[in-house]
XYZ file of C-alpha atoms in Angstrom:
667
model
C -5.708 -21.273 47.139
C -7.402 -21.829 44.172
C -5.410 -22.385 40.904
C -6.738 -21.772 37.282
C -5.733 -22.625 33.503
C -6.159 -19.603 31.582
C -5.021 -18.965 27.714
C -4.236 -15.877 26.337
C -4.842 -15.584 22.364
C -3.631 -13.690 19.645
C -4.992 -13.830 16.568
C -3.141 -12.327 13.362
C -3.293 -11.741 10.051
C 0.048 -13.254 9.284
C 3.225 -14.176 11.031
C 4.558 -11.270 13.879
C 7.670 -12.059 14.676
C 7.436 -9.900 17.935
C 4.663 -12.141 19.115
C 6.687 -15.120 18.516
C 9.868 -13.496 20.333
C 7.631 -12.769 23.211
C 6.017 -16.037 23.584
C 9.580 -17.349 24.026
C 10.427 -14.878 26.565
C 7.313 -15.701 28.813
C 8.318 -19.670 28.346
C 11.199 -18.748 30.666
C 9.079 -17.610 33.620
C 8.739 -20.997 35.612
C 6.300 -19.851 38.353
C 3.134 -19.856 35.869
C 3.477 -23.382 34.058
C 3.611 -21.987 30.988
C 3.201 -23.335 27.602
C 2.853 -21.747 24.081
C 1.581 -22.147 20.615
C 0.799 -21.274 17.270
C -2.131 -22.329 15.358
C -2.825 -21.825 11.440
C -6.687 -21.535 10.311
C -6.391 -22.869 6.606
C -9.357 -21.272 5.040
C -8.456 -17.722 6.372
C -4.677 -18.512 6.761
C -4.837 -16.445 10.251
C -2.131 -17.475 12.882
C -3.370 -17.774 16.599
C -0.336 -17.425 19.198
C -1.214 -18.382 22.351
C 0.433 -18.413 25.866
C -1.360 -21.019 28.539
C -0.799 -20.524 32.133
C -1.530 -22.281 35.436
C -1.028 -20.154 38.636
C -3.415 -18.785 41.651
C -6.142 -16.139 40.387
C -3.885 -12.883 41.674
C -0.681 -14.113 39.678
C -2.831 -14.568 36.964
C -4.108 -11.258 36.893
C -0.487 -9.655 37.357
C 0.613 -12.053 34.363
C -2.591 -10.336 32.323
C -0.997 -7.004 33.009
C 2.243 -8.002 31.825
C 1.466 -9.600 28.471
C -1.354 -6.433 27.797
C 1.725 -4.166 28.307
C 4.347 -6.402 26.175
C 2.582 -7.333 23.198
C 2.448 -4.140 21.615
C -0.073 -3.486 18.592
C 0.787 -4.997 15.555
C -1.040 -3.662 12.451
C -1.496 -7.560 11.738
C -3.305 -8.235 14.913
C -6.843 -9.015 14.385
C -8.553 -10.018 17.541
C -7.238 -10.749 20.885
C -9.089 -13.385 23.851
C -8.529 -14.550 27.386
C -10.248 -17.834 28.070
C -10.426 -20.266 30.726
C -9.252 -23.831 29.922
C -9.403 -27.399 31.145
C -5.866 -28.492 30.127
C -2.702 -26.971 28.202
C -2.304 -27.835 24.420
C 0.736 -25.937 23.952
C 4.437 -26.596 23.832
C 7.269 -25.948 26.346
C 10.076 -25.631 23.976
C 10.687 -21.909 22.155
C 9.697 -21.222 18.775
C 12.371 -21.360 15.951
C 12.479 -17.843 14.955
C 14.384 -17.163 12.000
C 17.519 -15.215 12.375
C 17.950 -11.514 11.215
C 14.194 -11.282 10.316
C 13.339 -7.691 9.289
C 10.875 -7.411 12.021
C 13.262 -8.101 15.115
C 14.339 -6.585 16.783
C 12.525 -3.464 16.998
C 14.098 -0.277 17.074
C 12.197 0.681 20.153
C 9.376 -0.456 22.608
C 7.169 0.674 25.252
C 9.923 0.076 27.878
C 12.730 2.048 26.214
C 10.688 4.853 24.349
C 9.410 6.650 27.405
C 13.144 6.757 28.413
C 14.923 8.161 25.493
C 12.212 9.788 23.994
C 10.505 11.828 26.841
C 12.228 15.245 26.925
C 11.148 14.858 30.695
C 13.294 11.690 31.376
C 16.792 11.723 32.544
C 17.881 9.522 29.892
C 16.097 11.763 27.174
C 18.114 11.639 23.752
C 20.320 8.772 24.605
C 20.177 6.889 21.323
C 22.202 3.951 22.966
C 19.782 3.224 25.660
C 20.004 -0.391 26.326
C 16.505 -2.550 26.357
C 16.438 -6.174 27.060
C 12.896 -6.125 26.001
C 13.044 -5.067 22.193
C 16.855 -5.173 21.928
C 16.577 -1.810 19.748
C 20.112 -0.535 20.510
C 21.415 -3.675 18.833
C 19.511 -2.133 15.526
C 21.323 0.723 15.531
C 23.992 1.567 12.633
C 27.464 2.711 13.558
C 26.866 6.668 12.665
C 23.745 6.330 14.670
C 25.451 4.816 17.961
C 27.811 7.844 17.795
C 25.294 10.359 18.003
C 25.088 12.362 21.606
C 21.835 14.314 22.739
C 23.830 17.570 21.714
C 24.261 16.357 18.090
C 20.438 15.759 17.769
C 19.773 18.887 19.287
C 22.021 20.851 16.724
C 20.397 18.889 13.896
C 17.065 20.363 15.093
C 18.289 23.435 15.267
C 19.786 23.258 11.558
C 16.574 22.087 10.374
C 14.995 25.089 11.987
C 17.425 27.833 10.384
C 18.119 26.229 7.047
C 14.378 25.111 6.601
C 16.064 21.600 5.721
C 18.278 18.930 7.193
C 19.800 16.028 4.988
C 20.033 12.672 7.204
C 22.456 10.468 4.823
C 22.264 8.063 8.051
C 18.505 7.294 7.305
C 18.817 8.119 3.388
C 16.022 10.785 3.909
C 16.101 14.881 3.883
C 13.694 16.639 6.499
C 12.216 19.829 5.238
C 10.007 22.616 7.273
C 8.012 23.189 3.940
C 7.308 21.406 0.751
C 10.545 20.911 -1.245
C 9.503 22.205 -4.326
C 8.125 24.976 -3.065
C 11.722 26.153 -1.989
C 13.246 25.117 -5.055
C 10.875 26.686 -7.150
C 12.191 30.353 -6.240
C 15.400 29.629 -7.915
C 15.492 26.985 -10.121
C 12.423 26.299 -12.568
C 12.192 22.991 -14.376
C 11.900 24.467 -17.546
C 15.668 25.870 -17.025
C 17.257 22.951 -15.575
C 20.448 22.168 -17.870
C 23.006 19.862 -17.889
C 25.418 22.569 -16.291
C 22.832 23.082 -13.391
C 22.752 19.507 -12.880
C 26.522 19.781 -12.574
C 26.649 22.811 -10.518
C 24.188 20.817 -7.513
C 25.743 17.611 -7.680
C 27.048 18.080 -4.111
C 23.596 19.252 -3.058
C 22.003 15.902 -2.610
C 18.737 16.987 -1.061
C 18.292 19.904 -3.993
C 18.844 17.100 -6.600
C 15.874 15.292 -4.903
C 13.764 18.036 -4.774
C 14.454 19.170 -8.366
C 13.195 15.431 -9.271
C 10.094 16.104 -7.500
C 9.318 19.493 -9.182
C 9.466 17.840 -12.166
C 7.699 14.462 -11.651
C 4.869 14.929 -9.071
C 5.445 12.594 -6.213
C 3.023 12.091 -3.367
C 4.482 14.225 -0.447
C 5.434 12.314 2.501
C 4.917 13.590 5.922
C 6.797 12.680 9.183
C 4.230 13.359 11.953
C 6.033 15.091 15.045
C 3.132 15.503 17.504
C 0.893 12.414 17.234
C -1.524 14.935 19.599
C -2.018 17.105 16.439
C -3.065 14.602 13.900
C -6.532 15.182 13.518
C -6.130 18.711 13.305
C -4.367 18.370 10.400
C -5.252 15.177 8.715
C -8.663 13.224 7.948
C -7.802 9.983 9.524
C -10.519 7.217 11.297
C -9.377 5.016 14.456
C -8.269 1.890 12.419
C -5.557 4.239 10.628
C -4.763 6.065 14.179
C -4.233 2.461 15.346
C -2.114 1.431 12.098
C 0.039 4.608 12.531
C 1.038 3.761 16.067
C 1.739 -0.006 15.747
C 4.804 -1.600 15.583
C 5.229 -1.115 11.860
C 5.160 2.236 11.621
C 3.379 1.892 7.908
C 2.955 4.868 5.424
C -0.859 5.888 5.026
C -2.238 7.462 2.345
C -4.748 10.340 3.685
C -6.096 13.679 2.946
C -5.603 16.735 4.582
C -8.179 18.545 6.481
C -10.355 20.734 4.871
C -9.177 24.226 3.388
C -5.905 23.410 5.348
C -3.647 26.666 5.313
C -0.599 24.870 4.271
C -0.801 21.377 3.805
C -2.134 22.200 -0.136
C -1.445 18.592 -1.788
C -4.568 16.212 -2.426
C -3.241 13.304 -0.486
C -0.513 12.661 1.972
C 1.630 9.729 3.073
C 1.748 10.069 6.607
C 3.805 8.087 9.075
C 4.935 8.240 13.046
C 8.499 8.057 14.066
C 10.107 4.597 12.918
C 13.500 4.849 14.441
C 15.197 6.133 17.709
C 17.148 9.037 15.700
C 13.614 10.229 14.279
C 12.244 9.496 17.679
C 14.361 11.881 19.424
C 14.369 14.579 17.043
C 10.575 14.690 16.343
C 10.219 15.159 20.367
C 12.708 17.953 20.033
C 10.769 19.867 17.323
C 7.738 18.825 18.690
C 8.721 21.156 22.234
C 9.658 23.894 19.527
C 5.906 23.690 17.901
C 6.564 21.790 14.817
C 3.679 19.125 14.048
C 5.284 17.970 11.076
C 7.687 17.346 8.593
C 8.202 16.925 4.710
C 10.033 13.804 3.847
C 12.020 13.363 0.881
C 14.225 10.135 -0.042
C 17.554 10.281 -1.053
C 18.906 7.063 -1.749
C 18.576 5.368 -5.025
C 17.857 2.035 -3.830
C 20.212 0.064 -5.992
C 23.124 2.032 -4.204
C 22.136 0.281 -1.205
C 19.992 -3.097 -0.599
C 19.888 -2.055 3.212
C 17.825 1.155 1.785
C 15.253 -0.836 -0.037
C 14.751 -3.103 2.952
C 14.325 -0.148 5.351
C 11.597 1.320 2.888
C 8.549 1.969 5.133
C 5.485 -0.227 4.549
C 2.803 1.296 2.281
C -0.467 0.021 3.419
C -3.708 -0.207 1.884
C -7.009 -1.177 3.419
C -8.891 -4.066 1.496
C -11.782 -5.827 2.452
C -11.183 -5.243 6.320
C -7.837 -6.341 5.716
C -4.227 -4.234 5.603
C -2.257 -4.935 2.770
C 1.220 -3.761 1.514
C 0.669 -2.145 -1.971
C 4.004 -3.568 -2.822
C 6.293 -5.826 -0.589
C 9.712 -4.546 -0.691
C 11.378 -6.985 1.965
C 12.126 -10.807 1.354
C 9.922 -13.132 2.879
C 8.156 -16.825 2.667
C 4.573 -18.611 2.934
C 4.356 -21.977 3.844
C 3.386 -23.812 0.145
C -0.219 -23.668 -0.456
C -2.223 -27.042 -0.449
C -5.227 -26.146 -2.768
C -3.595 -25.283 -5.806
C -0.945 -27.647 -7.569
C 2.671 -25.625 -7.830
C 3.615 -26.360 -11.419
C 7.168 -24.309 -11.301
C 10.266 -24.100 -9.414
C 11.216 -20.540 -9.634
C 9.625 -17.470 -11.508
C 10.252 -14.045 -11.410
C 8.450 -10.349 -12.537
C 9.845 -7.090 -12.693
C 7.919 -3.779 -12.845
C 9.548 -0.191 -13.152
C 11.397 -0.487 -10.257
C 11.574 -3.772 -8.731
C 12.583 -7.323 -9.335
C 10.447 -10.138 -7.577
C 12.098 -13.750 -7.569
C 10.423 -16.756 -6.191
C 11.341 -20.143 -5.809
C 9.020 -23.094 -4.269
C 10.069 -25.926 -1.985
C 8.337 -28.839 -0.558
C 7.250 -26.599 2.056
C 7.439 -23.076 1.413
C 7.516 -20.245 -1.093
C 10.267 -17.891 -0.546
C 11.032 -14.623 -2.538
C 13.560 -11.958 -2.624
C 12.762 -8.457 -3.780
C 15.604 -6.561 -5.609
C 15.936 -3.149 -7.516
C 16.158 -3.379 -10.897
C 19.842 -1.676 -10.958
C 20.549 -5.261 -9.838
C 21.332 -7.890 -12.753
C 18.875 -10.647 -12.754
C 20.675 -14.280 -12.925
C 17.369 -16.188 -13.144
C 16.100 -17.878 -16.553
C 12.669 -18.621 -15.141
C 9.151 -17.567 -17.064
C 9.573 -13.869 -16.898
C 6.636 -11.650 -17.302
C 7.074 -8.540 -19.312
C 7.242 -5.063 -17.460
C 4.423 -2.653 -18.158
C 1.981 -4.478 -20.246
C -0.020 -1.545 -21.104
C 2.948 0.203 -22.780
C 2.678 -1.014 -25.774
C -0.839 1.054 -26.089
C 0.885 4.305 -25.506
C 0.979 4.768 -29.709
C -2.324 4.145 -30.265
C -5.408 4.211 -27.781
C -7.251 1.560 -29.986
C -4.634 -0.871 -29.922
C -5.065 -3.110 -26.904
C -2.875 -6.037 -25.559
C -4.059 -9.148 -25.055
C -1.655 -10.507 -22.764
C -3.562 -11.539 -19.802
C -0.668 -13.432 -17.861
C -0.406 -10.596 -15.057
C -3.966 -11.038 -14.527
C -4.047 -14.307 -14.253
C -0.994 -14.513 -11.802
C -2.714 -12.156 -9.264
C -5.952 -14.395 -9.308
C -3.713 -17.553 -8.912
C -1.875 -15.930 -5.912
C -5.080 -14.400 -4.140
C -6.763 -17.903 -3.941
C -3.681 -19.994 -2.509
C -4.399 -21.202 1.091
C -2.580 -23.818 3.016
C -3.394 -26.574 4.967
C -1.055 -29.167 6.174
C -3.772 -31.979 6.996
C -4.939 -31.818 3.353
C -2.912 -33.508 0.601
C -4.472 -33.876 -2.789
C -3.489 -37.025 -5.067
C -4.704 -35.525 -8.235
C -3.865 -31.928 -9.761
C -5.742 -29.048 -8.156
C -6.526 -26.110 -10.831
C -8.327 -22.912 -9.948
C -11.983 -22.701 -11.453
C -15.241 -20.691 -11.551
C -12.768 -17.620 -10.495
C -12.685 -14.219 -12.017
C -10.309 -11.317 -10.824
C -10.718 -7.445 -11.303
C -7.055 -6.412 -11.748
C -6.449 -2.644 -11.836
C -2.990 -1.854 -11.611
C -0.974 1.319 -12.698
C 1.894 -0.768 -13.624
C 0.029 -3.287 -15.793
C -3.220 -3.578 -18.091
C -6.280 -2.962 -16.119
C -8.417 -6.205 -16.641
C -11.332 -8.358 -15.734
C -10.167 -12.146 -16.518
C -12.116 -15.263 -15.928
C -11.261 -18.945 -15.527
C -14.379 -21.339 -15.974
C -15.150 -24.778 -15.045
C -12.043 -26.203 -17.165
C -9.620 -23.880 -15.968
C -9.672 -21.825 -19.437
C -8.763 -18.414 -19.033
C -10.456 -15.570 -20.828
C -10.000 -11.619 -21.217
C -13.712 -10.089 -20.186
C -12.754 -6.621 -20.126
C -9.848 -4.169 -20.420
C -9.581 -0.444 -19.681
C -8.221 1.035 -22.631
C -5.210 3.887 -22.498
C -5.931 7.070 -23.100
C -3.971 9.193 -26.285
C -0.631 10.722 -25.119
C -2.117 14.336 -25.169
C -4.505 16.377 -24.353
C -4.994 17.741 -27.872
C -5.580 14.019 -29.060
C -8.332 13.424 -26.467
C -10.210 16.214 -27.602
C -9.871 15.118 -31.458
C -11.289 11.883 -30.247
C -14.068 13.461 -28.461
C -14.418 15.701 -31.531
C -14.922 12.780 -33.633
C -17.487 10.966 -31.391
C -21.211 11.517 -30.685
C -19.911 13.772 -27.797
C -18.685 16.636 -30.428
C -21.636 18.536 -29.450
C -21.005 18.636 -25.396
C -17.273 19.007 -26.255
C -18.059 22.567 -28.421
C -20.084 23.707 -25.678
C -18.009 22.756 -22.995
C -15.170 24.449 -24.950
C -17.570 27.725 -25.154
C -18.648 27.787 -21.675
C -15.333 26.559 -20.172
C -12.284 28.039 -22.287
C -9.630 27.991 -19.507
C -10.565 24.077 -18.399
C -10.761 23.458 -22.141
C -7.038 24.555 -22.411
C -5.900 22.858 -19.416
C -7.190 19.856 -21.322
C -5.270 20.482 -24.322
C -2.263 20.941 -22.247
C -2.200 17.487 -20.692
C 0.455 15.065 -21.288
C 0.150 11.334 -20.659
C 3.232 9.084 -20.019
C 3.260 5.640 -21.303
C 3.406 4.514 -17.528
C 0.619 6.087 -15.886
C -2.341 3.754 -15.249
C -5.272 3.261 -17.638
C -7.556 4.122 -14.434
C -5.091 7.030 -13.296
C -5.423 8.390 -16.597
C -9.257 8.442 -17.286
C -9.444 10.109 -13.509
C -7.112 12.801 -14.555
C -8.942 13.862 -17.409
C -12.004 13.592 -15.497
C -10.706 16.186 -13.038
C -9.823 18.752 -15.528
C -13.149 18.505 -17.191
C -15.089 19.255 -13.684
C -12.783 21.949 -13.072
C -11.197 20.853 -9.729
C -7.753 21.589 -10.641
C -6.648 25.457 -10.365
C -6.517 27.058 -13.802
C -3.867 29.614 -12.754
C -1.374 26.820 -12.021
C 1.519 27.095 -14.822
C 3.347 24.334 -14.089
C 2.485 21.282 -16.218
C 0.440 19.022 -14.064
C 0.867 15.324 -14.002
C -1.627 12.612 -14.279
C -0.757 10.974 -10.552
C -1.299 14.528 -9.225
C -4.540 14.905 -10.680
C -5.550 11.605 -10.152
C -4.866 12.348 -6.626
C -6.795 15.412 -6.581
C -9.900 13.263 -8.078
C -9.480 10.685 -5.450
C -9.395 13.183 -2.500
C -12.293 15.138 -3.736
C -14.335 11.848 -3.827
C -13.198 11.084 -0.208
C -14.536 14.380 0.923
C -17.926 13.587 -0.314
C -20.557 12.986 2.131
C -23.503 10.779 1.713
C -24.063 7.736 -0.853
C -26.269 9.432 -3.149
C -24.496 10.515 -6.617
C -25.271 11.388 -10.305
C -24.845 8.200 -12.710
C -21.886 8.283 -14.869
C -22.347 6.386 -17.934
C -19.274 3.355 -18.432
C -20.479 1.917 -21.470
C -18.863 -1.317 -23.127
C -17.391 -1.618 -26.181
C -17.330 -4.968 -28.053
C -14.207 -5.685 -29.662
C -13.102 -8.707 -31.915
C -11.428 -10.383 -29.002
C -12.937 -8.662 -25.624
C -14.852 -5.656 -24.222
C -13.194 -2.376 -23.696
C -14.811 0.899 -22.487
C -16.232 4.069 -24.480
C -14.299 6.496 -22.421
C -15.579 9.325 -24.609
C -18.824 8.570 -23.481
C -17.511 8.475 -19.828
C -16.289 12.119 -20.296
C -19.182 13.052 -21.927
C -21.605 12.385 -19.315
C -19.192 14.609 -16.859
C -19.360 17.188 -19.166
C -22.900 17.487 -19.474
C -23.202 17.700 -15.696
C -20.532 20.159 -15.855
C -22.639 22.153 -18.452
C -25.794 21.818 -16.661
C -24.231 23.623 -13.742
C -23.171 21.081 -11.384
C -20.741 22.987 -9.100
C -20.524 20.115 -6.228
C -17.037 18.653 -7.468
C -16.812 16.337 -4.528
C -20.178 14.539 -5.557
C -19.268 14.410 -9.105
C -15.699 12.773 -8.278
C -17.817 10.186 -5.963
C -20.186 9.436 -8.540
C -17.528 8.202 -11.011
C -16.071 6.018 -8.388
C -19.668 4.760 -7.367
C -20.729 4.277 -11.025
C -17.579 2.535 -12.073
C -18.183 0.015 -9.201
C -21.688 -0.504 -10.358
C -21.115 -1.226 -13.785
C -18.326 -3.442 -12.741
C -21.072 -5.172 -10.342
C -23.138 -5.658 -13.365
C -20.425 -7.116 -15.511
C -19.548 -9.712 -12.511
C -23.060 -10.942 -12.658
C -23.285 -11.484 -16.182
C -19.868 -13.470 -15.957
C -21.688 -15.286 -13.251
C -24.487 -16.347 -15.258
C -21.880 -17.722 -18.222
C -19.274 -19.393 -15.995
C -20.280 -19.263 -12.478
C -17.971 -17.007 -10.254
C -17.227 -18.830 -6.938
C -14.401 -16.618 -6.426
C -13.929 -12.931 -7.035
C -10.323 -11.423 -6.567
C -9.330 -8.113 -6.184
C -5.732 -6.880 -7.028
C -3.651 -4.343 -8.573
C -2.000 -1.029 -7.165
C -5.284 0.688 -8.037
C -6.940 -0.203 -4.926
C -5.139 1.481 -2.914
C -7.604 3.962 -3.682
C -9.565 4.014 -0.613
C -13.157 5.265 -2.445
C -12.733 2.673 -5.089
C -12.206 -0.326 -2.943
C -15.053 0.819 -0.647
C -17.475 1.390 -3.565
C -16.690 -2.083 -5.096
C -16.847 -3.707 -1.682
C -20.151 -2.287 -1.340
C -21.523 -2.815 -5.000
C -20.264 -6.324 -5.380
C -18.854 -7.681 -2.130
C -22.358 -8.735 -0.665
C -23.228 -11.140 -3.704
C -19.667 -11.949 -4.490
C -17.169 -12.121 -1.440
C -14.160 -10.271 -2.215
C -11.072 -12.510 -2.237
C -7.323 -11.253 -1.242
C -4.648 -13.237 0.095
C -3.967 -11.921 3.562
C -0.231 -12.892 3.586
C 0.928 -11.276 0.343
C 0.598 -7.899 -1.390
C -1.526 -6.181 -3.932
C 1.189 -5.677 -6.664
C 4.282 -7.468 -6.713
C 5.176 -10.370 -5.046
C 1.863 -11.672 -5.521
C 2.350 -11.353 -9.605
C 5.603 -13.609 -9.333
C 4.014 -15.768 -6.929
C 0.833 -16.327 -9.157
C 3.671 -17.167 -12.029
C 4.528 -20.471 -10.202
C 0.714 -21.859 -10.927
C 0.551 -20.644 -14.722
C -0.331 -23.407 -16.686
C 1.879 -22.670 -19.908
C 5.239 -21.146 -19.555
C 5.405 -18.065 -22.084
C 7.236 -18.815 -25.437
């Protein structure tokens, strides 16, 4: 009987606690002479988990089947290999897994979900079904444990009869139809008074939906029937795999064209992420329900657990999935390629506070809601940097701290074999930092690590009236006059636009562009928000087929300190295409993205000639826009490989961690 040494490799973007847990379980299978290991690749930060086994061919084939079944797909899994080896290099002691890791135990796995989640199985609806593989029964709250199959069936019936179902256990409400539509027949935003608020205090879901009606938030969808996904949403293979992964993330997608009931431009969609929702959605799927609307009812500062259980919102960047903002606590190994200058730092945005601390071996972070008091006295970044621009569109903040933090965090890598005896700082680098929270900037670090602000996107005036006034005072006046004459409804829509101080500069520009090209229905009486208009613009660009598009102007203006954008000219170009009879709105929205990326490419080439750009970082929440990311990758990525930190997020923890590497403290 011939014996063989076989190695099973799982290459991951970051740590996957389940894989470590499974490696430990397989170590107990003595009949295979198993060893395990985890190797890190310093240049890429990839983690390679492996299981090595020595056994006869037939037994190894059986083992391979078991491993394929048990190692469930993680959104962080990049590649797998099976290869024959000469000798083992792994260890025979289990991994030390951090207790209470948010990734373990799983809520369910392939062993238990087909039993409690399949209506044909005798155990269907048994939320407490024990599973020694994933230990999901241990993750249930006391309230969840008390639920019977009858209780969950009653929940489904209530949802069908009442059109909504509050689930305080999970901090959400489920809806059969969009919550704003339910509300609008009885309460209009303009009529909401203090008395109305008092009358509705006992109806958490109604209060939640009132907020949704007043301030637009991207709708969230829970998919009940994954088999129907492609008939309702435009999704690619990598998105389907991500939705099916153990992390159950939220992904931003657009509905199918001309969908009869999914009318929003973009949706955040998700598969059932816990046992209660698995059972409930299966009951509803049997009754012909393909998806549900979801609203969140819990204010995060009332429950830290609710914050930790917030679904993972992902964006696809540079062939990596990255969290837009990480909301769970975590850590990374202390990077060795750049010198850490501070022990602790914190950063806060509109909603969350991110605290980080460095030790000799790690960087640890904690995320809390802003309702919680911050006690650290460390270096602190201002919240929304762009808010000071609200009063005057010509006033631009010259604070580049946040962009520098994003740059620092993206280039961090860890190689335990390298110990630098002299201080190491980032050089010859630039960052494209486009954020909905902070100023959108291009910042550079030269050969001496000296920072400079090259470009900052201006914030627009806060009202459509002021925007039109600025256009009429510019060389675009004749275009505006013709636009006003030929498209009076769109012009009036533009006059009615109201921009909030915390709307991101790029989103503002896209929102105005949406109204100029006539992409938002004129008959809509409700005041529309920048977020919804920007979503509409992005969805249009996503729907464009092909790479050819007209050229939109993004001319630079040279200020005393740095460059900005002549946004009047940009909007004037869009007006000229509209006046020329261009009716393909998807082409115009795509052209905006493609032209902007092309201009960015020219600006980066200019910077490369001046300082030598060896690392080009992309960061910020605006890169959750898939069209912007794709065009930047295509236009710039060929000549300047785009850098992200695969262990961090786009806009949150990364800013806090980057502050540990700032050369100077703020005064």
